[in-house]
PDB file of C-alpha atoms and ligand atoms in Angstrom:
ATOM      1  CA  MET Q1026      41.402 -55.509  15.440  1.00  0.00           C
ATOM      2  CA  ARG Q1027      41.671 -52.394  17.573  1.00  0.00           C
ATOM      3  CA  LYS Q1028      39.902 -49.199  16.619  1.00  0.00           C
ATOM      4  CA  HIS Q1029      41.555 -46.362  14.774  1.00  0.00           C
ATOM      5  CA  ILE Q1030      40.442 -43.087  16.328  1.00  0.00           C
ATOM      6  CA  VAL Q1031      40.853 -39.387  15.650  1.00  0.00           C
ATOM      7  CA  ALA Q1032      39.629 -37.409  18.652  1.00  0.00           C
ATOM      8  CA  GLY Q1033      39.476 -33.650  19.039  1.00  0.00           C
ATOM      9  CA  ASN Q1034      40.012 -31.863  22.317  1.00  0.00           C
ATOM     10  CA  TRP Q1035      38.647 -28.356  22.009  1.00  0.00           C
ATOM     11  CA  LYS Q1036      39.990 -27.432  25.474  1.00  0.00           C
ATOM     12  CA  MET Q1037      38.609 -24.040  26.647  1.00  0.00           C
ATOM     13  CA  ASN Q1038      37.753 -22.744  23.188  1.00  0.00           C
ATOM     14  CA  LYS Q1039      34.514 -21.891  21.374  1.00  0.00           C
ATOM     15  CA  THR Q1040      31.350 -20.264  22.667  1.00  0.00           C
ATOM     16  CA  LEU Q1041      28.242 -22.432  22.418  1.00  0.00           C
ATOM     17  CA  GLN Q1042      27.333 -20.882  19.061  1.00  0.00           C
ATOM     18  CA  GLU Q1043      30.851 -21.304  17.684  1.00  0.00           C
ATOM     19  CA  GLY Q1044      30.968 -24.905  18.880  1.00  0.00           C
ATOM     20  CA  VAL Q1045      27.641 -25.730  17.262  1.00  0.00           C
ATOM     21  CA  ALA Q1046      28.871 -24.164  14.015  1.00  0.00           C
ATOM     22  CA  LEU Q1047      32.077 -26.230  14.099  1.00  0.00           C
ATOM     23  CA  ALA Q1048      30.235 -29.487  14.891  1.00  0.00           C
ATOM     24  CA  THR Q1049      27.711 -28.762  12.111  1.00  0.00           C
ATOM     25  CA  GLU Q1050      30.477 -28.137   9.584  1.00  0.00           C
ATOM     26  CA  LEU Q1051      32.269 -31.319  10.563  1.00  0.00           C
ATOM     27  CA  LYS Q1052      29.050 -33.331  10.398  1.00  0.00           C
ATOM     28  CA  GLU Q1053      28.415 -32.094   6.853  1.00  0.00           C
ATOM     29  CA  ILE Q1054      31.972 -32.796   5.706  1.00  0.00           C
ATOM     30  CA  LEU Q1055      31.881 -36.327   7.126  1.00  0.00           C
ATOM     31  CA  ALA Q1056      28.421 -37.030   5.690  1.00  0.00           C
ATOM     32  CA  ALA Q1057      29.800 -36.215   2.247  1.00  0.00           C
ATOM     33  CA  GLU Q1058      32.852 -38.426   2.732  1.00  0.00           C
ATOM     34  CA  LYS Q1059      32.713 -41.246   5.290  1.00  0.00           C
ATOM     35  CA  PRO Q1060      35.751 -41.431   7.601  1.00  0.00           C
ATOM     36  CA  ASN Q1061      37.898 -44.523   7.800  1.00  0.00           C
ATOM     37  CA  CYS Q1062      38.233 -44.274  11.569  1.00  0.00           C
ATOM     38  CA  GLU Q1063      36.163 -43.453  14.629  1.00  0.00           C
ATOM     39  CA  VAL Q1064      35.786 -39.683  15.063  1.00  0.00           C
ATOM     40  CA  ILE Q1065      35.280 -38.141  18.499  1.00  0.00           C
ATOM     41  CA  ILE Q1066      34.959 -34.495  19.473  1.00  0.00           C
ATOM     42  CA  GLY Q1067      35.799 -33.473  23.020  1.00  0.00           C
ATOM     43  CA  THR Q1068      33.960 -30.305  23.991  1.00  0.00           C
ATOM     44  CA  PRO Q1069      33.526 -28.136  27.069  1.00  0.00           C
ATOM     45  CA  PHE Q1070      30.648 -29.200  29.349  1.00  0.00           C
ATOM     46  CA  ILE Q1071      28.293 -26.484  28.141  1.00  0.00           C
ATOM     47  CA  HIS Q1072      28.373 -27.815  24.565  1.00  0.00           C
ATOM     48  CA  LEU Q1073      27.818 -31.479  25.356  1.00  0.00           C
ATOM     49  CA  ALA Q1074      24.012 -31.769  25.250  1.00  0.00           C
ATOM     50  CA  THR Q1075      23.534 -29.608  22.163  1.00  0.00           C
ATOM     51  CA  VAL Q1076      26.415 -31.128  20.211  1.00  0.00           C
ATOM     52  CA  SER Q1077      25.404 -34.692  21.196  1.00  0.00           C
ATOM     53  CA  GLU Q1078      21.899 -34.045  19.858  1.00  0.00           C
ATOM     54  CA  LEU Q1079      23.322 -32.507  16.703  1.00  0.00           C
ATOM     55  CA  VAL Q1080      25.567 -35.478  15.854  1.00  0.00           C
ATOM     56  CA  LYS Q1081      23.379 -38.285  17.189  1.00  0.00           C
ATOM     57  CA  ASP Q1082      22.605 -39.806  13.789  1.00  0.00           C
ATOM     58  CA  CYS Q1083      26.067 -39.411  12.337  1.00  0.00           C
ATOM     59  CA  VAL Q1084      29.498 -40.994  12.745  1.00  0.00           C
ATOM     60  CA  ILE Q1085      30.761 -38.463  15.294  1.00  0.00           C
ATOM     61  CA  ALA Q1086      30.874 -39.391  18.985  1.00  0.00           C
ATOM     62  CA  VAL Q1087      31.091 -36.790  21.724  1.00  0.00           C
ATOM     63  CA  SER Q1088      33.416 -36.618  24.707  1.00  0.00           C
ATOM     64  CA  ALA Q1089      33.634 -34.447  27.801  1.00  0.00           C
ATOM     65  CA  GLU Q1090      37.061 -33.077  28.729  1.00  0.00           C
ATOM     66  CA  ASN Q1091      36.749 -33.813  32.436  1.00  0.00           C
ATOM     67  CA  CYS Q1092      34.336 -34.936  35.157  1.00  0.00           C
ATOM     68  CA  ALA Q1093      34.221 -34.700  38.937  1.00  0.00           C
ATOM     69  CA  ASN Q1094      35.835 -37.163  41.324  1.00  0.00           C
ATOM     70  CA  LYS Q1095      32.655 -37.203  43.398  1.00  0.00           C
ATOM     71  CA  ALA Q1096      29.355 -38.833  42.454  1.00  0.00           C
ATOM     72  CA  SER Q1097      27.017 -35.977  43.470  1.00  0.00           C
ATOM     73  CA  GLY Q1098      26.303 -33.457  46.183  1.00  0.00           C
ATOM     74  CA  ALA Q1099      27.626 -30.183  47.532  1.00  0.00           C
ATOM     75  CA  TYR Q1100      30.556 -29.616  45.161  1.00  0.00           C
ATOM     76  CA  THR Q1101      29.800 -26.212  43.688  1.00  0.00           C
ATOM     77  CA  GLY Q1102      30.789 -25.848  40.060  1.00  0.00           C
ATOM     78  CA  GLU Q1103      31.596 -29.507  39.487  1.00  0.00           C
ATOM     79  CA  VAL Q1104      30.026 -31.757  36.823  1.00  0.00           C
ATOM     80  CA  SER Q1105      29.579 -35.448  37.590  1.00  0.00           C
ATOM     81  CA  ALA Q1106      30.125 -38.439  35.324  1.00  0.00           C
ATOM     82  CA  ALA Q1107      26.376 -39.171  35.521  1.00  0.00           C
ATOM     83  CA  MET Q1108      25.625 -35.644  34.302  1.00  0.00           C
ATOM     84  CA  VAL Q1109      28.058 -36.071  31.405  1.00  0.00           C
ATOM     85  CA  LYS Q1110      26.422 -39.373  30.495  1.00  0.00           C
ATOM     86  CA  SER Q1111      22.955 -37.781  30.612  1.00  0.00           C
ATOM     87  CA  THR Q1112      23.933 -35.342  27.836  1.00  0.00           C
ATOM     88  CA  GLY Q1113      24.409 -38.205  25.373  1.00  0.00           C
ATOM     89  CA  ALA Q1114      28.224 -38.006  25.483  1.00  0.00           C
ATOM     90  CA  GLU Q1115      29.941 -41.393  25.162  1.00  0.00           C
ATOM     91  CA  TYR Q1116      33.449 -40.522  26.309  1.00  0.00           C
ATOM     92  CA  VAL Q1117      35.342 -38.472  28.844  1.00  0.00           C
ATOM     93  CA  ILE Q1118      38.969 -37.352  28.582  1.00  0.00           C
ATOM     94  CA  LEU Q1119      40.739 -37.815  31.929  1.00  0.00           C
ATOM     95  CA  GLY Q1120      44.289 -37.234  33.090  1.00  0.00           C
ATOM     96  CA  HIS Q1121      45.177 -34.530  30.601  1.00  0.00           C
ATOM     97  CA  SER Q1122      48.486 -32.909  31.561  1.00  0.00           C
ATOM     98  CA  GLU Q1123      46.767 -29.507  31.745  1.00  0.00           C
ATOM     99  CA  ARG Q1124      44.406 -30.870  34.406  1.00  0.00           C
ATOM    100  CA  ARG Q1125      47.277 -32.561  36.245  1.00  0.00           C
ATOM    101  CA  GLU Q1126      49.403 -29.416  36.182  1.00  0.00           C
ATOM    102  CA  TYR Q1127      46.978 -26.481  36.565  1.00  0.00           C
ATOM    103  CA  TYR Q1128      44.294 -28.163  38.678  1.00  0.00           C
ATOM    104  CA  HIS Q1129      46.559 -30.438  40.688  1.00  0.00           C
ATOM    105  CA  GLU Q1130      44.841 -33.657  39.721  1.00  0.00           C
ATOM    106  CA  THR Q1131      46.784 -36.461  41.348  1.00  0.00           C
ATOM    107  CA  PRO Q1132      46.807 -40.133  40.310  1.00  0.00           C
ATOM    108  CA  GLU Q1133      44.441 -40.863  43.232  1.00  0.00           C
ATOM    109  CA  ILE Q1134      41.939 -38.196  42.141  1.00  0.00           C
ATOM    110  CA  LEU Q1135      42.132 -39.474  38.563  1.00  0.00           C
ATOM    111  CA  LYS Q1136      41.540 -43.016  39.741  1.00  0.00           C
ATOM    112  CA  GLU Q1137      38.303 -41.861  41.427  1.00  0.00           C
ATOM    113  CA  LYS Q1138      37.228 -40.072  38.241  1.00  0.00           C
ATOM    114  CA  VAL Q1139      37.986 -43.123  36.082  1.00  0.00           C
ATOM    115  CA  ASP Q1140      35.967 -45.386  38.397  1.00  0.00           C
ATOM    116  CA  LEU Q1141      32.967 -43.032  38.420  1.00  0.00           C
ATOM    117  CA  ALA Q1142      33.076 -42.536  34.640  1.00  0.00           C
ATOM    118  CA  LEU Q1143      33.167 -46.286  33.958  1.00  0.00           C
ATOM    119  CA  ALA Q1144      30.401 -46.925  36.500  1.00  0.00           C
ATOM    120  CA  GLU Q1145      28.207 -44.533  34.502  1.00  0.00           C
ATOM    121  CA  GLY Q1146      28.957 -46.365  31.261  1.00  0.00           C
ATOM    122  CA  LEU Q1147      31.266 -43.730  29.804  1.00  0.00           C
ATOM    123  CA  LYS Q1148      34.384 -44.701  27.893  1.00  0.00           C
ATOM    124  CA  VAL Q1149      37.572 -43.018  29.068  1.00  0.00           C
ATOM    125  CA  ILE Q1150      40.347 -41.463  27.010  1.00  0.00           C
ATOM    126  CA  PHE Q1151      43.112 -41.569  29.593  1.00  0.00           C
ATOM    127  CA  CYS Q1152      46.075 -39.258  28.967  1.00  0.00           C
ATOM    128  CA  ILE Q1153      49.654 -39.884  30.031  1.00  0.00           C
ATOM    129  CA  GLY Q1154      52.996 -38.388  29.048  1.00  0.00           C
ATOM    130  CA  GLU Q1155      56.253 -36.908  30.289  1.00  0.00           C
ATOM    131  CA  SER Q1156      57.543 -33.351  30.598  1.00  0.00           C
ATOM    132  CA  LEU Q1157      60.575 -32.077  28.687  1.00  0.00           C
ATOM    133  CA  GLU Q1158      62.704 -32.390  31.808  1.00  0.00           C
ATOM    134  CA  GLN Q1159      61.622 -35.999  32.285  1.00  0.00           C
ATOM    135  CA  ARG Q1160      62.266 -36.790  28.600  1.00  0.00           C
ATOM    136  CA  GLU Q1161      65.760 -35.272  28.831  1.00  0.00           C
ATOM    137  CA  ALA Q1162      66.449 -37.421  31.883  1.00  0.00           C
ATOM    138  CA  GLY Q1163      65.273 -40.509  29.967  1.00  0.00           C
ATOM    139  CA  GLU Q1164      62.357 -41.034  32.336  1.00  0.00           C
ATOM    140  CA  GLN Q1165      59.512 -41.187  29.804  1.00  0.00           C
ATOM    141  CA  GLU Q1166      58.861 -44.907  30.203  1.00  0.00           C
ATOM    142  CA  ALA Q1167      58.855 -44.775  34.000  1.00  0.00           C
ATOM    143  CA  VAL Q1168      56.531 -41.744  33.973  1.00  0.00           C
ATOM    144  CA  CYS Q1169      54.019 -43.370  31.625  1.00  0.00           C
ATOM    145  CA  LYS Q1170      54.042 -46.649  33.531  1.00  0.00           C
ATOM    146  CA  ALA Q1171      53.552 -44.875  36.877  1.00  0.00           C
ATOM    147  CA  GLU Q1172      50.654 -42.807  35.506  1.00  0.00           C
ATOM    148  CA  LEU Q1173      48.946 -45.972  34.278  1.00  0.00           C
ATOM    149  CA  ALA Q1174      49.637 -47.861  37.501  1.00  0.00           C
ATOM    150  CA  GLY Q1175      48.383 -44.933  39.585  1.00  0.00           C
ATOM    151  CA  SER Q1176      44.989 -44.525  37.958  1.00  0.00           C
ATOM    152  CA  VAL Q1177      43.912 -47.329  35.615  1.00  0.00           C
ATOM    153  CA  PHE Q1178      45.776 -50.599  36.175  1.00  0.00           C
ATOM    154  CA  HIS Q1179      43.437 -51.524  39.055  1.00  0.00           C
ATOM    155  CA  LEU Q1180      40.578 -51.971  36.556  1.00  0.00           C
ATOM    156  CA  THR Q1181      39.181 -55.387  35.718  1.00  0.00           C
ATOM    157  CA  PRO Q1182      39.820 -56.753  32.200  1.00  0.00           C
ATOM    158  CA  GLU Q1183      36.154 -56.093  31.387  1.00  0.00           C
ATOM    159  CA  GLN Q1184      36.462 -52.461  32.492  1.00  0.00           C
ATOM    160  CA  TRP Q1185      39.722 -52.112  30.575  1.00  0.00           C
ATOM    161  CA  LYS Q1186      37.818 -52.566  27.316  1.00  0.00           C
ATOM    162  CA  SER Q1187      36.346 -49.071  27.865  1.00  0.00           C
ATOM    163  CA  ILE Q1188      39.776 -47.438  28.092  1.00  0.00           C
ATOM    164  CA  VAL Q1189      41.573 -45.620  25.277  1.00  0.00           C
ATOM    165  CA  ILE Q1190      45.094 -44.419  26.075  1.00  0.00           C
ATOM    166  CA  ALA Q1191      46.406 -41.107  24.769  1.00  0.00           C
ATOM    167  CA  TYR Q1192      50.161 -40.613  24.929  1.00  0.00           C
ATOM    168  CA  GLU Q1193      50.786 -36.879  24.971  1.00  0.00           C
ATOM    169  CA  PRO Q1194      54.355 -35.756  25.659  1.00  0.00           C
ATOM    170  CA  ILE Q1195      53.893 -32.435  27.459  1.00  0.00           C
ATOM    171  CA  TRP Q1196      56.749 -30.866  25.499  1.00  0.00           C
ATOM    172  CA  ALA Q1197      54.844 -31.452  22.264  1.00  0.00           C
ATOM    173  CA  ILE Q1198      51.474 -30.002  23.339  1.00  0.00           C
ATOM    174  CA  GLY Q1199      50.701 -26.710  21.646  1.00  0.00           C
ATOM    175  CA  THR Q1200      54.400 -26.106  20.988  1.00  0.00           C
ATOM    176  CA  GLY Q1201      54.566 -27.068  17.326  1.00  0.00           C
ATOM    177  CA  LYS Q1202      57.196 -29.638  18.366  1.00  0.00           C
ATOM    178  CA  THR Q1203      55.862 -33.073  17.439  1.00  0.00           C
ATOM    179  CA  ALA Q1204      57.507 -36.228  18.686  1.00  0.00           C
ATOM    180  CA  THR Q1205      59.035 -37.921  15.671  1.00  0.00           C
ATOM    181  CA  ALA Q1206      57.084 -40.910  14.459  1.00  0.00           C
ATOM    182  CA  GLU Q1207      59.970 -43.083  15.714  1.00  0.00           C
ATOM    183  CA  GLN Q1208      59.976 -41.481  19.176  1.00  0.00           C
ATOM    184  CA  ALA Q1209      56.220 -41.892  19.428  1.00  0.00           C
ATOM    185  CA  GLU Q1210      56.244 -45.490  18.163  1.00  0.00           C
ATOM    186  CA  GLU Q1211      58.926 -46.449  20.650  1.00  0.00           C
ATOM    187  CA  ILE Q1212      56.908 -45.322  23.647  1.00  0.00           C
ATOM    188  CA  HIS Q1213      53.583 -46.543  22.247  1.00  0.00           C
ATOM    189  CA  ALA Q1214      55.083 -50.020  21.909  1.00  0.00           C
ATOM    190  CA  TYR Q1215      56.346 -49.755  25.476  1.00  0.00           C
ATOM    191  CA  ILE Q1216      52.895 -48.676  26.730  1.00  0.00           C
ATOM    192  CA  ARG Q1217      51.308 -51.643  24.945  1.00  0.00           C
ATOM    193  CA  LYS Q1218      53.869 -53.913  26.607  1.00  0.00           C
ATOM    194  CA  CYS Q1219      52.913 -52.509  30.021  1.00  0.00           C
ATOM    195  CA  VAL Q1220      49.229 -53.132  29.243  1.00  0.00           C
ATOM    196  CA  ALA Q1221      50.072 -56.700  28.194  1.00  0.00           C
ATOM    197  CA  GLU Q1222      51.877 -57.325  31.481  1.00  0.00           C
ATOM    198  CA  VAL Q1223      48.682 -56.489  33.381  1.00  0.00           C
ATOM    199  CA  TYR Q1224      45.895 -57.600  31.006  1.00  0.00           C
ATOM    200  CA  GLY Q1225      47.582 -60.057  28.649  1.00  0.00           C
ATOM    201  CA  ALA Q1226      48.636 -59.796  25.016  1.00  0.00           C
ATOM    202  CA  GLU Q1227      45.161 -60.149  23.567  1.00  0.00           C
ATOM    203  CA  LEU Q1228      43.603 -57.215  25.438  1.00  0.00           C
ATOM    204  CA  ALA Q1229      46.749 -55.138  24.889  1.00  0.00           C
ATOM    205  CA  ASP Q1230      46.400 -55.806  21.202  1.00  0.00           C
ATOM    206  CA  GLU Q1231      42.841 -54.482  21.289  1.00  0.00           C
ATOM    207  CA  THR Q1232      43.735 -51.295  23.163  1.00  0.00           C
ATOM    208  CA  SER Q1233      43.746 -48.127  21.083  1.00  0.00           C
ATOM    209  CA  ILE Q1234      46.719 -45.909  21.895  1.00  0.00           C
ATOM    210  CA  LEU Q1235      46.488 -42.387  20.483  1.00  0.00           C
ATOM    211  CA  TYR Q1236      49.256 -39.863  20.002  1.00  0.00           C
ATOM    212  CA  GLY Q1237      48.720 -36.225  20.983  1.00  0.00           C
ATOM    213  CA  GLY Q1238      50.932 -33.161  20.718  1.00  0.00           C
ATOM    214  CA  SER Q1239      51.098 -30.822  17.700  1.00  0.00           C
ATOM    215  CA  CYS Q1240      49.535 -33.491  15.506  1.00  0.00           C
ATOM    216  CA  LYS Q1241      48.324 -32.028  12.219  1.00  0.00           C
ATOM    217  CA  ALA Q1242      47.388 -33.079   8.701  1.00  0.00           C
ATOM    218  CA  SER Q1243      51.020 -32.813   7.564  1.00  0.00           C
ATOM    219  CA  ASN Q1244      52.509 -35.174  10.177  1.00  0.00           C
ATOM    220  CA  ALA Q1245      49.535 -37.471  10.907  1.00  0.00           C
ATOM    221  CA  PRO Q1246      50.131 -39.899   7.990  1.00  0.00           C
ATOM    222  CA  GLU Q1247      53.668 -40.675   9.144  1.00  0.00           C
ATOM    223  CA  LEU Q1248      52.600 -41.076  12.777  1.00  0.00           C
ATOM    224  CA  PHE Q1249      49.540 -43.218  11.977  1.00  0.00           C
ATOM    225  CA  GLN Q1250      51.599 -45.546   9.802  1.00  0.00           C
ATOM    226  CA  LYS Q1251      53.422 -46.841  12.846  1.00  0.00           C
ATOM    227  CA  PRO Q1252      52.127 -50.184  14.103  1.00  0.00           C
ATOM    228  CA  ASP Q1253      51.385 -49.071  17.673  1.00  0.00           C
ATOM    229  CA  ILE Q1254      49.914 -45.638  16.910  1.00  0.00           C
ATOM    230  CA  ASP Q1255      46.158 -46.039  16.543  1.00  0.00           C
ATOM    231  CA  GLY Q1256      45.209 -42.424  15.937  1.00  0.00           C
ATOM    232  CA  GLY Q1257      45.472 -39.021  17.535  1.00  0.00           C
ATOM    233  CA  LEU Q1258      44.138 -36.738  20.240  1.00  0.00           C
ATOM    234  CA  ILE Q1259      44.128 -33.354  18.594  1.00  0.00           C
ATOM    235  CA  GLY Q1260      44.094 -29.923  20.236  1.00  0.00           C
ATOM    236  CA  GLY Q1261      44.677 -26.870  18.037  1.00  0.00           C
ATOM    237  CA  ALA Q1262      44.041 -28.637  14.739  1.00  0.00           C
ATOM    238  CA  SER Q1263      40.596 -29.800  15.920  1.00  0.00           C
ATOM    239  CA  LEU Q1264      39.299 -26.223  16.063  1.00  0.00           C
ATOM    240  CA  LYS Q1265      38.838 -25.868  12.306  1.00  0.00           C
ATOM    241  CA  ALA Q1266      36.834 -28.508  10.441  1.00  0.00           C
ATOM    242  CA  PRO Q1267      39.113 -28.687   7.356  1.00  0.00           C
ATOM    243  CA  ASP Q1268      42.240 -29.081   9.527  1.00  0.00           C
ATOM    244  CA  PHE Q1269      40.600 -31.835  11.576  1.00  0.00           C
ATOM    245  CA  LYS Q1270      39.315 -33.537   8.427  1.00  0.00           C
ATOM    246  CA  GLY Q1271      42.888 -33.454   7.080  1.00  0.00           C
ATOM    247  CA  ILE Q1272      43.980 -35.583  10.058  1.00  0.00           C
ATOM    248  CA  ILE Q1273      40.999 -37.933   9.728  1.00  0.00           C
ATOM    249  CA  ASP Q1274      42.051 -38.446   6.088  1.00  0.00           C
ATOM    250  CA  ALA Q1275      45.416 -39.765   7.246  1.00  0.00           C
ATOM    251  CA  TRP Q1276      43.547 -43.070   7.738  1.00  0.00           C
ATOM    252  CA  LYS Q1277      42.553 -43.215   4.070  1.00  0.00           C
TER     253      LYS Q1277
HETATM  254  P1  13P D1256      47.846 -29.687  20.412  1.00  0.00           P
HETATM  255  O1  13P D1256      47.357 -30.576  19.293  1.00  0.00           O
HETATM  256  O2  13P D1256      47.301 -28.296  20.327  1.00  0.00           O
HETATM  257  O3  13P D1256      49.332 -29.743  20.567  1.00  0.00           O
HETATM  258  O4  13P D1256      47.223 -30.293  21.772  1.00  0.00           O
HETATM  259  C1  13P D1256      47.334 -31.653  22.017  1.00  0.00           C
HETATM  260  C2  13P D1256      46.488 -31.981  23.188  1.00  0.00           C
HETATM  261  O5  13P D1256      46.770 -31.577  24.294  1.00  0.00           O
HETATM  262  C3  13P D1256      45.268 -32.771  22.949  1.00  0.00           C
HETATM  263  O6  13P D1256      44.703 -33.205  24.137  1.00  0.00           O
END
């Protein structure tokens, strides 16, 4: 059966000290009460090595929020997939709408990042999702399919096993507007169908598809009850350990 996952995306929040404090608090909470799902925390680059060391003997896995689309060399300020891997991180989030929008990451650039991340043995949380305008025009399915086709559907079936999909409707990110569980389930089922068309029903069935966008402890149980929603990618509510734990508990 596919994995249930609750993943945090801290985005550009927390100094190193604040991040270590948050990871420590979460580690203690989860040591006292084992989670019923995989727990991942996505942190800024500067936290990765310290937080990976801190959680190495516990249930928490660590993710980067990005990596470069080049392997190494004269790319000032960039951080490669190999560097991410060397910190002890297991995952990298790629394709987040904030990266697509503010840093102009195209499907081609994301494809390069995905290939480099997988080559280094990282697992990828690949984000897709439509804008409000696209949702109002009924284009959400076409947008999601095109984002998958543009950056990840070239992978081999073996590589695909290292992919987690996160459906994050842009209109629901940080807005307090969650997709209803029905809206989310509808598109998650569609995404799984698209995966099945490329990789077959069995692999599609093993693919974890997370929902992201104003997910919190109060709406997570309803979302996670849906058959094609395998967990969440959490922004704001991952910044406080009790809030994040509240979402993890939705799997209880
Ligand atoms: P919020 O949970 O703050 O809406 O952010 C969702 C998100 O973008 C996670 O990647």
